[in-house]
Every structure is written in C-alpha cells, then in structure tokens.
Short mmCIF file of N, CA and C and ligand atoms in Angstrom, two decimals:
data_model
loop_
_atom_site.label_atom_id
_atom_site.label_comp_id
_atom_site.label_asym_id
_atom_site.label_seq_id
_atom_site.Cartn_x
_atom_site.Cartn_y
_atom_site.Cartn_z
N UNK A 491 239.86 108.35 128.72
CA UNK A 491 239.38 108.76 127.40
C UNK A 491 240.45 109.58 126.68
N UNK A 492 240.40 109.49 125.40
CA UNK A 492 241.41 110.21 124.62
C UNK A 492 240.84 110.58 123.26
N UNK A 493 241.33 111.70 122.77
CA UNK A 493 240.97 112.08 121.41
C UNK A 493 241.91 111.35 120.46
N UNK A 494 241.31 110.69 119.48
CA UNK A 494 242.14 109.94 118.53
C UNK A 494 242.31 110.73 117.24
N UNK A 495 243.33 110.35 116.52
CA UNK A 495 243.66 111.01 115.27
C UNK A 495 242.68 110.58 114.16
N UNK A 496 242.04 111.55 113.52
CA UNK A 496 241.09 111.22 112.45
C UNK A 496 241.84 111.04 111.13
N UNK A 497 241.67 109.86 110.54
CA UNK A 497 242.33 109.55 109.27
C UNK A 497 241.64 110.29 108.13
N UNK A 498 242.42 110.73 107.20
CA UNK A 498 241.86 111.42 106.04
C UNK A 498 241.98 110.54 104.80
N UNK A 499 241.45 111.11 103.74
CA UNK A 499 241.26 110.42 102.47
C UNK A 499 242.45 109.62 101.95
N UNK A 500 243.66 110.10 102.20
CA UNK A 500 244.83 109.41 101.63
C UNK A 500 245.06 108.08 102.34
N UNK A 501 244.43 107.89 103.48
CA UNK A 501 244.67 106.67 104.26
C UNK A 501 243.82 105.53 103.70
N UNK A 502 244.48 104.47 103.25
CA UNK A 502 243.75 103.39 102.58
C UNK A 502 242.85 102.60 103.53
N UNK A 503 243.02 102.78 104.85
CA UNK A 503 242.17 102.08 105.81
C UNK A 503 240.69 102.46 105.62
N UNK A 504 240.45 103.69 105.13
CA UNK A 504 239.07 104.15 104.91
C UNK A 504 238.37 103.35 103.81
N UNK A 505 239.13 102.64 103.00
CA UNK A 505 238.57 101.87 101.88
C UNK A 505 238.39 100.39 102.22
N UNK A 506 238.73 100.01 103.44
CA UNK A 506 238.62 98.61 103.82
C UNK A 506 237.27 98.31 104.48
N UNK A 507 236.88 97.05 104.44
CA UNK A 507 235.63 96.61 105.06
C UNK A 507 235.93 96.23 106.51
N UNK A 508 235.16 96.79 107.44
CA UNK A 508 235.38 96.52 108.86
C UNK A 508 234.78 95.19 109.29
N UNK A 509 235.37 94.63 110.33
CA UNK A 509 234.92 93.33 110.85
C UNK A 509 233.88 93.52 111.96
N UNK A 510 232.95 92.57 112.03
CA UNK A 510 231.96 92.58 113.11
C UNK A 510 232.66 92.45 114.46
N UNK A 511 232.04 93.05 115.47
CA UNK A 511 232.53 92.90 116.84
C UNK A 511 231.89 91.65 117.42
N UNK A 512 232.69 90.66 117.85
CA UNK A 512 232.05 89.47 118.42
C UNK A 512 232.14 89.43 119.94
N UNK A 513 232.95 90.30 120.52
CA UNK A 513 232.98 90.38 121.98
C UNK A 513 233.12 91.84 122.38
N UNK A 514 232.17 92.31 123.21
CA UNK A 514 232.23 93.71 123.65
C UNK A 514 233.11 93.75 124.90
N UNK A 515 234.41 93.90 124.68
CA UNK A 515 235.36 93.91 125.80
C UNK A 515 235.78 95.35 126.13
N UNK A 516 236.69 95.48 127.08
CA UNK A 516 237.13 96.81 127.53
C UNK A 516 237.71 97.63 126.38
N UNK A 517 238.41 96.94 125.50
CA UNK A 517 239.03 97.60 124.34
C UNK A 517 237.98 98.29 123.45
N UNK A 518 236.86 97.57 123.25
CA UNK A 518 235.78 98.11 122.42
C UNK A 518 235.10 99.28 123.16
N UNK A 519 234.88 99.12 124.47
CA UNK A 519 234.23 100.18 125.25
C UNK A 519 235.08 101.45 125.27
N UNK A 520 236.39 101.26 125.38
CA UNK A 520 237.31 102.42 125.34
C UNK A 520 237.28 103.06 123.96
N UNK A 521 237.26 102.22 122.94
CA UNK A 521 237.18 102.74 121.56
C UNK A 521 235.95 103.63 121.39
N UNK A 522 234.79 103.14 121.88
CA UNK A 522 233.54 103.87 121.73
C UNK A 522 233.61 105.23 122.45
N UNK A 523 234.13 105.22 123.68
CA UNK A 523 234.26 106.47 124.45
C UNK A 523 235.19 107.45 123.73
N UNK A 524 236.30 106.94 123.24
CA UNK A 524 237.26 107.79 122.53
C UNK A 524 236.65 108.35 121.24
N UNK A 525 235.89 107.51 120.56
CA UNK A 525 235.26 107.96 119.31
C UNK A 525 234.28 109.10 119.56
N UNK A 526 233.48 108.96 120.64
CA UNK A 526 232.51 110.01 120.96
C UNK A 526 233.24 111.31 121.29
N UNK A 527 234.29 111.20 122.09
CA UNK A 527 235.06 112.40 122.46
C UNK A 527 235.70 113.03 121.22
N UNK A 528 236.21 112.20 120.34
CA UNK A 528 236.87 112.68 119.11
C UNK A 528 235.86 113.38 118.20
N UNK A 529 234.65 112.78 118.11
CA UNK A 529 233.59 113.38 117.28
C UNK A 529 233.18 114.75 117.82
N UNK A 530 232.93 114.83 119.15
CA UNK A 530 232.51 116.12 119.73
C UNK A 530 233.62 117.16 119.58
N UNK A 531 234.85 116.73 119.79
CA UNK A 531 235.99 117.64 119.68
C UNK A 531 236.10 118.22 118.27
N UNK A 532 235.79 117.38 117.27
CA UNK A 532 235.90 117.83 115.86
C UNK A 532 234.61 118.49 115.38
N UNK A 533 233.62 118.61 116.28
CA UNK A 533 232.32 119.18 115.94
C UNK A 533 231.63 118.45 114.79
N UNK A 534 231.78 117.14 114.80
CA UNK A 534 231.10 116.31 113.81
C UNK A 534 229.80 115.77 114.38
N UNK A 535 228.97 115.18 113.51
CA UNK A 535 227.70 114.57 113.97
C UNK A 535 227.77 113.05 113.93
N UNK A 536 228.91 112.53 113.46
CA UNK A 536 229.05 111.08 113.42
C UNK A 536 230.50 110.70 113.17
N UNK A 537 230.85 109.49 113.61
CA UNK A 537 232.20 108.99 113.38
C UNK A 537 232.16 107.47 113.37
N UNK A 538 232.89 106.88 112.44
CA UNK A 538 232.96 105.43 112.33
C UNK A 538 234.38 104.98 112.68
N UNK A 539 234.48 103.77 113.25
CA UNK A 539 235.78 103.30 113.76
C UNK A 539 236.93 103.36 112.73
N UNK A 540 236.69 103.03 111.46
CA UNK A 540 237.82 103.11 110.51
C UNK A 540 238.40 104.53 110.40
N UNK A 541 237.59 105.54 110.73
CA UNK A 541 238.08 106.92 110.68
C UNK A 541 239.13 107.20 111.76
N UNK A 542 239.17 106.35 112.79
CA UNK A 542 240.25 106.47 113.77
C UNK A 542 241.20 105.27 113.66
N UNK A 543 241.14 104.60 112.51
CA UNK A 543 242.13 103.57 112.21
C UNK A 543 241.83 102.19 112.74
N UNK A 544 240.56 101.95 113.12
CA UNK A 544 240.18 100.64 113.69
C UNK A 544 239.12 99.99 112.79
N UNK A 545 239.42 98.81 112.25
CA UNK A 545 238.49 98.17 111.31
C UNK A 545 237.48 97.30 112.05
N UNK A 546 236.68 97.94 112.88
CA UNK A 546 235.61 97.27 113.63
C UNK A 546 234.30 97.97 113.31
N UNK A 547 233.19 97.20 113.35
CA UNK A 547 231.89 97.76 112.99
C UNK A 547 231.28 98.49 114.20
N UNK A 548 231.78 99.70 114.42
CA UNK A 548 231.34 100.56 115.52
C UNK A 548 231.16 101.97 114.97
N UNK A 549 230.03 102.61 115.31
CA UNK A 549 229.83 104.01 114.94
C UNK A 549 229.26 104.78 116.13
N UNK A 550 229.55 106.07 116.17
CA UNK A 550 228.90 106.98 117.11
C UNK A 550 228.25 108.10 116.31
N UNK A 551 227.08 108.52 116.76
CA UNK A 551 226.32 109.56 116.06
C UNK A 551 225.64 110.45 117.10
N UNK A 552 225.68 111.75 116.87
CA UNK A 552 224.86 112.68 117.64
C UNK A 552 224.51 113.85 116.74
N UNK A 553 223.27 113.86 116.26
CA UNK A 553 222.85 114.96 115.37
C UNK A 553 222.15 116.06 116.19
N UNK A 554 222.29 115.99 117.52
CA UNK A 554 221.71 117.02 118.37
C UNK A 554 220.68 116.46 119.34
N UNK A 555 220.28 115.21 119.12
CA UNK A 555 219.24 114.61 119.96
C UNK A 555 219.78 113.60 120.95
N UNK A 556 221.09 113.57 121.13
CA UNK A 556 221.69 112.61 122.06
C UNK A 556 222.62 111.65 121.33
N UNK A 557 223.46 111.00 122.11
CA UNK A 557 224.51 110.14 121.56
C UNK A 557 224.01 108.72 121.29
N UNK A 558 224.26 108.23 120.09
CA UNK A 558 224.07 106.82 119.77
C UNK A 558 225.44 106.16 119.68
N UNK A 559 225.60 105.05 120.39
CA UNK A 559 226.83 104.26 120.33
C UNK A 559 226.43 102.89 119.81
N UNK A 560 226.77 102.61 118.57
CA UNK A 560 226.22 101.43 117.90
C UNK A 560 227.30 100.44 117.49
N UNK A 561 227.06 99.20 117.85
CA UNK A 561 227.97 98.11 117.52
C UNK A 561 227.27 97.20 116.50
N UNK A 562 227.99 96.83 115.47
CA UNK A 562 227.45 96.00 114.38
C UNK A 562 226.12 96.54 113.82
N UNK A 563 226.04 97.83 113.52
CA UNK A 563 224.77 98.37 113.01
C UNK A 563 224.46 97.85 111.61
N UNK A 564 223.18 97.63 111.38
CA UNK A 564 222.74 97.14 110.08
C UNK A 564 221.46 97.84 109.68
N UNK A 565 221.39 98.29 108.44
CA UNK A 565 220.15 98.88 107.95
C UNK A 565 219.23 97.74 107.53
N UNK A 566 218.07 97.65 108.18
CA UNK A 566 217.17 96.54 107.86
C UNK A 566 215.98 97.01 107.02
N UNK A 567 215.81 98.35 106.92
CA UNK A 567 214.71 98.87 106.11
C UNK A 567 215.04 100.28 105.64
N UNK A 568 214.71 100.56 104.39
CA UNK A 568 214.89 101.93 103.84
C UNK A 568 213.60 102.32 103.16
N UNK A 569 213.24 103.62 103.27
CA UNK A 569 212.02 104.09 102.64
C UNK A 569 212.18 105.52 102.14
N UNK A 570 211.66 105.81 100.97
CA UNK A 570 211.67 107.16 100.43
C UNK A 570 213.06 107.63 100.05
N UNK A 571 213.17 108.92 99.74
CA UNK A 571 214.49 109.48 99.47
C UNK A 571 214.55 110.95 99.84
N UNK A 572 215.76 111.40 100.12
CA UNK A 572 216.02 112.80 100.44
C UNK A 572 217.36 113.14 99.80
N UNK A 573 217.46 114.38 99.30
CA UNK A 573 218.74 114.86 98.79
C UNK A 573 219.15 116.06 99.62
N UNK A 574 220.35 116.00 100.19
CA UNK A 574 220.83 117.13 100.99
C UNK A 574 222.36 117.10 101.01
N UNK A 575 222.89 118.19 101.56
CA UNK A 575 224.35 118.34 101.56
C UNK A 575 224.99 117.51 102.67
N UNK A 576 226.17 116.96 102.37
CA UNK A 576 226.91 116.15 103.31
C UNK A 576 228.38 116.53 103.31
N UNK A 577 229.00 116.31 104.44
CA UNK A 577 230.45 116.45 104.53
C UNK A 577 230.97 115.30 105.38
N UNK A 578 232.27 115.26 105.61
CA UNK A 578 232.85 114.14 106.35
C UNK A 578 234.13 114.61 107.04
N UNK A 579 234.30 114.23 108.30
CA UNK A 579 235.51 114.63 109.04
C UNK A 579 236.78 114.10 108.38
N UNK A 580 236.65 113.04 107.59
CA UNK A 580 237.82 112.47 106.90
C UNK A 580 238.08 113.13 105.55
N UNK A 581 237.15 113.98 105.10
CA UNK A 581 237.31 114.64 103.80
C UNK A 581 237.15 116.15 103.98
N UNK A 582 238.09 116.78 104.69
CA UNK A 582 237.93 118.21 104.96
C UNK A 582 237.87 119.02 103.67
N UNK A 583 236.97 120.00 103.66
CA UNK A 583 236.89 120.90 102.51
C UNK A 583 236.03 120.40 101.35
N UNK A 584 235.48 119.19 101.48
CA UNK A 584 234.63 118.66 100.40
C UNK A 584 233.20 118.57 100.91
N UNK A 585 232.27 119.08 100.10
CA UNK A 585 230.85 118.96 100.43
C UNK A 585 230.08 118.65 99.16
N UNK A 586 228.96 117.97 99.32
CA UNK A 586 228.17 117.69 98.13
C UNK A 586 226.82 117.12 98.47
N UNK A 587 225.94 117.20 97.47
CA UNK A 587 224.59 116.66 97.63
C UNK A 587 224.61 115.15 97.45
N UNK A 588 223.96 114.47 98.39
CA UNK A 588 223.89 113.01 98.34
C UNK A 588 222.44 112.58 98.53
N UNK A 589 222.03 111.61 97.72
CA UNK A 589 220.68 111.05 97.87
C UNK A 589 220.72 109.92 98.89
N UNK A 590 219.86 110.00 99.88
CA UNK A 590 219.76 108.98 100.94
C UNK A 590 218.29 108.62 101.13
N UNK A 591 218.01 107.49 101.77
CA UNK A 591 216.62 107.19 102.13
C UNK A 591 216.09 108.23 103.13
N UNK A 592 214.80 108.55 103.06
CA UNK A 592 214.21 109.49 104.02
C UNK A 592 214.06 108.83 105.39
N UNK A 593 213.74 107.54 105.35
CA UNK A 593 213.54 106.80 106.60
C UNK A 593 214.39 105.52 106.57
N UNK A 594 215.06 105.24 107.67
CA UNK A 594 215.74 103.95 107.79
C UNK A 594 215.41 103.32 109.14
N UNK A 595 215.45 102.00 109.15
CA UNK A 595 215.41 101.27 110.42
C UNK A 595 216.75 100.56 110.55
N UNK A 596 217.41 100.79 111.68
CA UNK A 596 218.73 100.22 111.93
C UNK A 596 218.67 99.34 113.17
N UNK A 597 219.26 98.16 113.05
CA UNK A 597 219.42 97.29 114.22
C UNK A 597 220.89 97.25 114.58
N UNK A 598 221.16 97.23 115.88
CA UNK A 598 222.54 97.23 116.35
C UNK A 598 222.57 96.71 117.78
N UNK A 599 223.77 96.62 118.34
CA UNK A 599 223.92 96.36 119.77
C UNK A 599 224.39 97.63 120.43
N UNK A 600 223.95 97.83 121.69
CA UNK A 600 224.48 98.96 122.44
C UNK A 600 225.70 98.48 123.23
N UNK A 601 226.41 99.39 123.92
CA UNK A 601 227.64 98.96 124.62
C UNK A 601 227.41 97.88 125.69
N UNK A 602 226.16 97.71 126.13
CA UNK A 602 225.87 96.65 127.11
C UNK A 602 225.59 95.31 126.44
N UNK A 603 225.56 95.34 125.10
CA UNK A 603 225.27 94.11 124.37
C UNK A 603 223.79 93.89 124.12
N UNK A 604 222.97 94.90 124.48
CA UNK A 604 221.52 94.80 124.25
C UNK A 604 221.21 95.19 122.80
N UNK A 605 220.24 94.48 122.23
CA UNK A 605 219.82 94.81 120.87
C UNK A 605 219.01 96.10 120.86
N UNK A 606 219.33 97.01 119.96
CA UNK A 606 218.56 98.24 119.83
C UNK A 606 218.06 98.36 118.39
N UNK A 607 216.85 98.91 118.27
CA UNK A 607 216.28 99.18 116.95
C UNK A 607 215.99 100.67 116.89
N UNK A 608 216.50 101.32 115.86
CA UNK A 608 216.30 102.76 115.71
C UNK A 608 215.55 103.02 114.43
N UNK A 609 214.40 103.70 114.54
CA UNK A 609 213.74 104.20 113.33
C UNK A 609 214.08 105.67 113.23
N UNK A 610 214.64 106.07 112.10
CA UNK A 610 215.13 107.44 111.97
C UNK A 610 214.69 108.04 110.65
N UNK A 611 214.52 109.38 110.66
CA UNK A 611 214.29 110.07 109.40
C UNK A 611 215.22 111.28 109.33
N UNK A 612 215.14 112.02 108.22
CA UNK A 612 215.89 113.26 108.08
C UNK A 612 217.38 113.09 108.31
N UNK A 613 217.93 114.02 109.10
CA UNK A 613 219.38 114.07 109.32
C UNK A 613 219.91 112.82 110.02
N UNK A 614 219.14 112.28 110.97
CA UNK A 614 219.62 111.08 111.66
C UNK A 614 219.69 109.89 110.69
N UNK A 615 218.71 109.77 109.81
CA UNK A 615 218.73 108.70 108.80
C UNK A 615 219.96 108.85 107.91
N UNK A 616 220.21 110.11 107.51
CA UNK A 616 221.37 110.42 106.67
C UNK A 616 222.68 110.05 107.38
N UNK A 617 222.79 110.43 108.65
CA UNK A 617 224.02 110.16 109.40
C UNK A 617 224.22 108.65 109.57
N UNK A 618 223.15 107.91 109.84
CA UNK A 618 223.26 106.46 109.98
C UNK A 618 223.79 105.84 108.68
N UNK A 619 223.21 106.26 107.55
CA UNK A 619 223.65 105.72 106.25
C UNK A 619 225.12 106.06 106.00
N UNK A 620 225.49 107.30 106.27
CA UNK A 620 226.87 107.78 106.04
C UNK A 620 227.87 106.97 106.87
N UNK A 621 227.56 106.79 108.15
CA UNK A 621 228.51 106.10 109.04
C UNK A 621 228.57 104.61 108.73
N UNK A 622 227.44 104.00 108.42
CA UNK A 622 227.44 102.57 108.11
C UNK A 622 228.18 102.33 106.78
N UNK A 623 228.06 103.27 105.84
CA UNK A 623 228.87 103.21 104.61
C UNK A 623 230.36 103.11 104.93
N UNK A 624 230.82 103.89 105.92
CA UNK A 624 232.25 103.86 106.29
C UNK A 624 232.70 102.45 106.65
N UNK A 625 231.80 101.67 107.26
CA UNK A 625 232.16 100.32 107.70
C UNK A 625 232.38 99.39 106.50
N UNK A 626 231.86 99.82 105.35
CA UNK A 626 232.06 99.03 104.13
C UNK A 626 233.05 99.70 103.17
N UNK A 627 233.80 100.66 103.68
CA UNK A 627 234.82 101.30 102.86
C UNK A 627 234.28 102.28 101.83
N UNK A 628 233.02 102.73 102.04
CA UNK A 628 232.39 103.66 101.10
C UNK A 628 232.44 105.07 101.68
N UNK A 629 232.86 106.04 100.86
CA UNK A 629 232.90 107.44 101.29
C UNK A 629 231.77 108.20 100.61
N UNK A 630 231.28 109.27 101.28
CA UNK A 630 230.13 109.99 100.73
C UNK A 630 230.42 110.54 99.34
N UNK A 631 231.70 110.86 99.08
CA UNK A 631 232.02 111.45 97.77
C UNK A 631 231.75 110.45 96.63
N UNK A 632 231.74 109.16 96.97
CA UNK A 632 231.41 108.13 95.96
C UNK A 632 229.95 108.27 95.50
N UNK A 633 229.13 108.86 96.36
CA UNK A 633 227.69 108.92 96.11
C UNK A 633 227.22 110.34 95.75
N UNK A 634 228.15 111.28 95.67
CA UNK A 634 227.75 112.68 95.44
C UNK A 634 227.11 112.86 94.07
N UNK A 635 225.97 113.56 94.07
CA UNK A 635 225.29 113.91 92.83
C UNK A 635 225.92 115.18 92.27
N UNK A 636 226.20 116.13 93.21
CA UNK A 636 226.77 117.41 92.79
C UNK A 636 227.64 117.94 93.93
N UNK A 637 228.92 118.22 93.63
CA UNK A 637 229.78 118.83 94.64
C UNK A 637 229.36 120.28 94.83
N UNK A 638 229.42 120.76 96.08
CA UNK A 638 228.96 122.11 96.41
C UNK A 638 230.14 122.88 97.01
N UNK A 639 230.46 124.04 96.44
CA UNK A 639 231.57 124.83 97.00
C UNK A 639 231.05 125.88 97.99
N UNK A 640 231.97 126.60 98.58
CA UNK A 640 231.62 127.60 99.62
C UNK A 640 230.63 128.64 99.12
N UNK A 641 230.84 129.14 97.87
CA UNK A 641 229.95 130.16 97.30
C UNK A 641 228.52 129.65 97.22
N UNK A 642 228.40 128.47 96.67
CA UNK A 642 227.09 127.84 96.49
C UNK A 642 226.42 127.64 97.86
N UNK A 643 227.20 127.23 98.84
CA UNK A 643 226.68 126.98 100.19
C UNK A 643 226.15 128.29 100.79
N UNK A 644 226.90 129.37 100.60
CA UNK A 644 226.48 130.68 101.11
C UNK A 644 225.16 131.11 100.46
N UNK A 645 225.07 130.91 99.16
CA UNK A 645 223.85 131.27 98.43
C UNK A 645 222.65 130.50 98.97
N UNK A 646 222.87 129.21 99.18
CA UNK A 646 221.76 128.36 99.68
C UNK A 646 221.31 128.79 101.07
N UNK A 647 222.28 129.16 101.91
CA UNK A 647 221.93 129.55 103.28
C UNK A 647 221.11 130.83 103.29
N UNK A 648 221.44 131.72 102.34
CA UNK A 648 220.66 132.96 102.24
C UNK A 648 219.25 132.67 101.76
N UNK A 649 219.17 131.75 100.77
CA UNK A 649 217.90 131.51 100.10
C UNK A 649 217.04 130.57 100.86
ZN1 ZN B 1243 232.32 110.35 107.11
#
C-alpha cells in the first residue's frame, strides 16, 4: 500500500470523464487500497480515482460509519434536497454551500465484483454525490450556491 499524490485544481485530469472498470484486476485492487490509505492520511471522507491521477470509475468513502470501496458507482435514485457546507481534498482552502439530494440510492460493484446497493441520506448521500461527480469531471465549486470563508464557518459553528 502507498499514499498517492492528491491532484489539485490546476491539474486538468480532474476535468476529464473517467472510464468504467471492466476487469477488477490486481492493479484496480491496489488502486483502491492506496486510495483508502490516501484518504485517511489526508483526513478526508471521500476520494475519487481522478484525484490520484487515474481516470477509472472508482471511489472510496468513509464518513465515520465504515469504508465503502465502490467500482462503477451509479446514482439510480435521488430524493429531496439538503444544503450544507462542502470541501474537497483537491481544492484546499475552498468551502461552500452545495445543494444535494437528501437521499440517494447508488449501485456499484465491490472489490470482489459483487453488486452492492447503498441507500444513503445526509452526509453519506452528499459524499456519494460529490465523489461520483469527480468521475464526470465535475468539482463541487461548480455547484456552490455560496462560498463560505473561515470567519463565516466559525460563526456557524458557534451558532
Ligand atoms: Zn472532491
């Protein structure tokens, strides 16, 4: 396992559309392990393969309830809406409010190639949407309703 270099905004790879994984080989399994380690090391709650320079449809997410390792994830259902603050390991120093569905259903493959269906709400729904956006070259700042600076964040935490 290895920690990989997280690409930032200036890297045009973040704007490209990732390709589906058609064979879960050792390379993909190593990628997934490295991504999880890289995410935990950076204290993030999610990471998508393009963020480590690989244009494959792979994401890892852990919002505190355990690790999801998802291959070819797809949102098959969205319901309701929520507005909350978001950030991104590829966009250090930028935060903002983003509107996301309150509930999503995501279908994907796990590292064993088994189909998994995840029904998620709240932060996990938000993280799934954010990471799957990365696979289509979309960054959260494209969807920001209002950018939030440190002062504003401090005020909100107090209130
Ligand atoms: Zn991100």
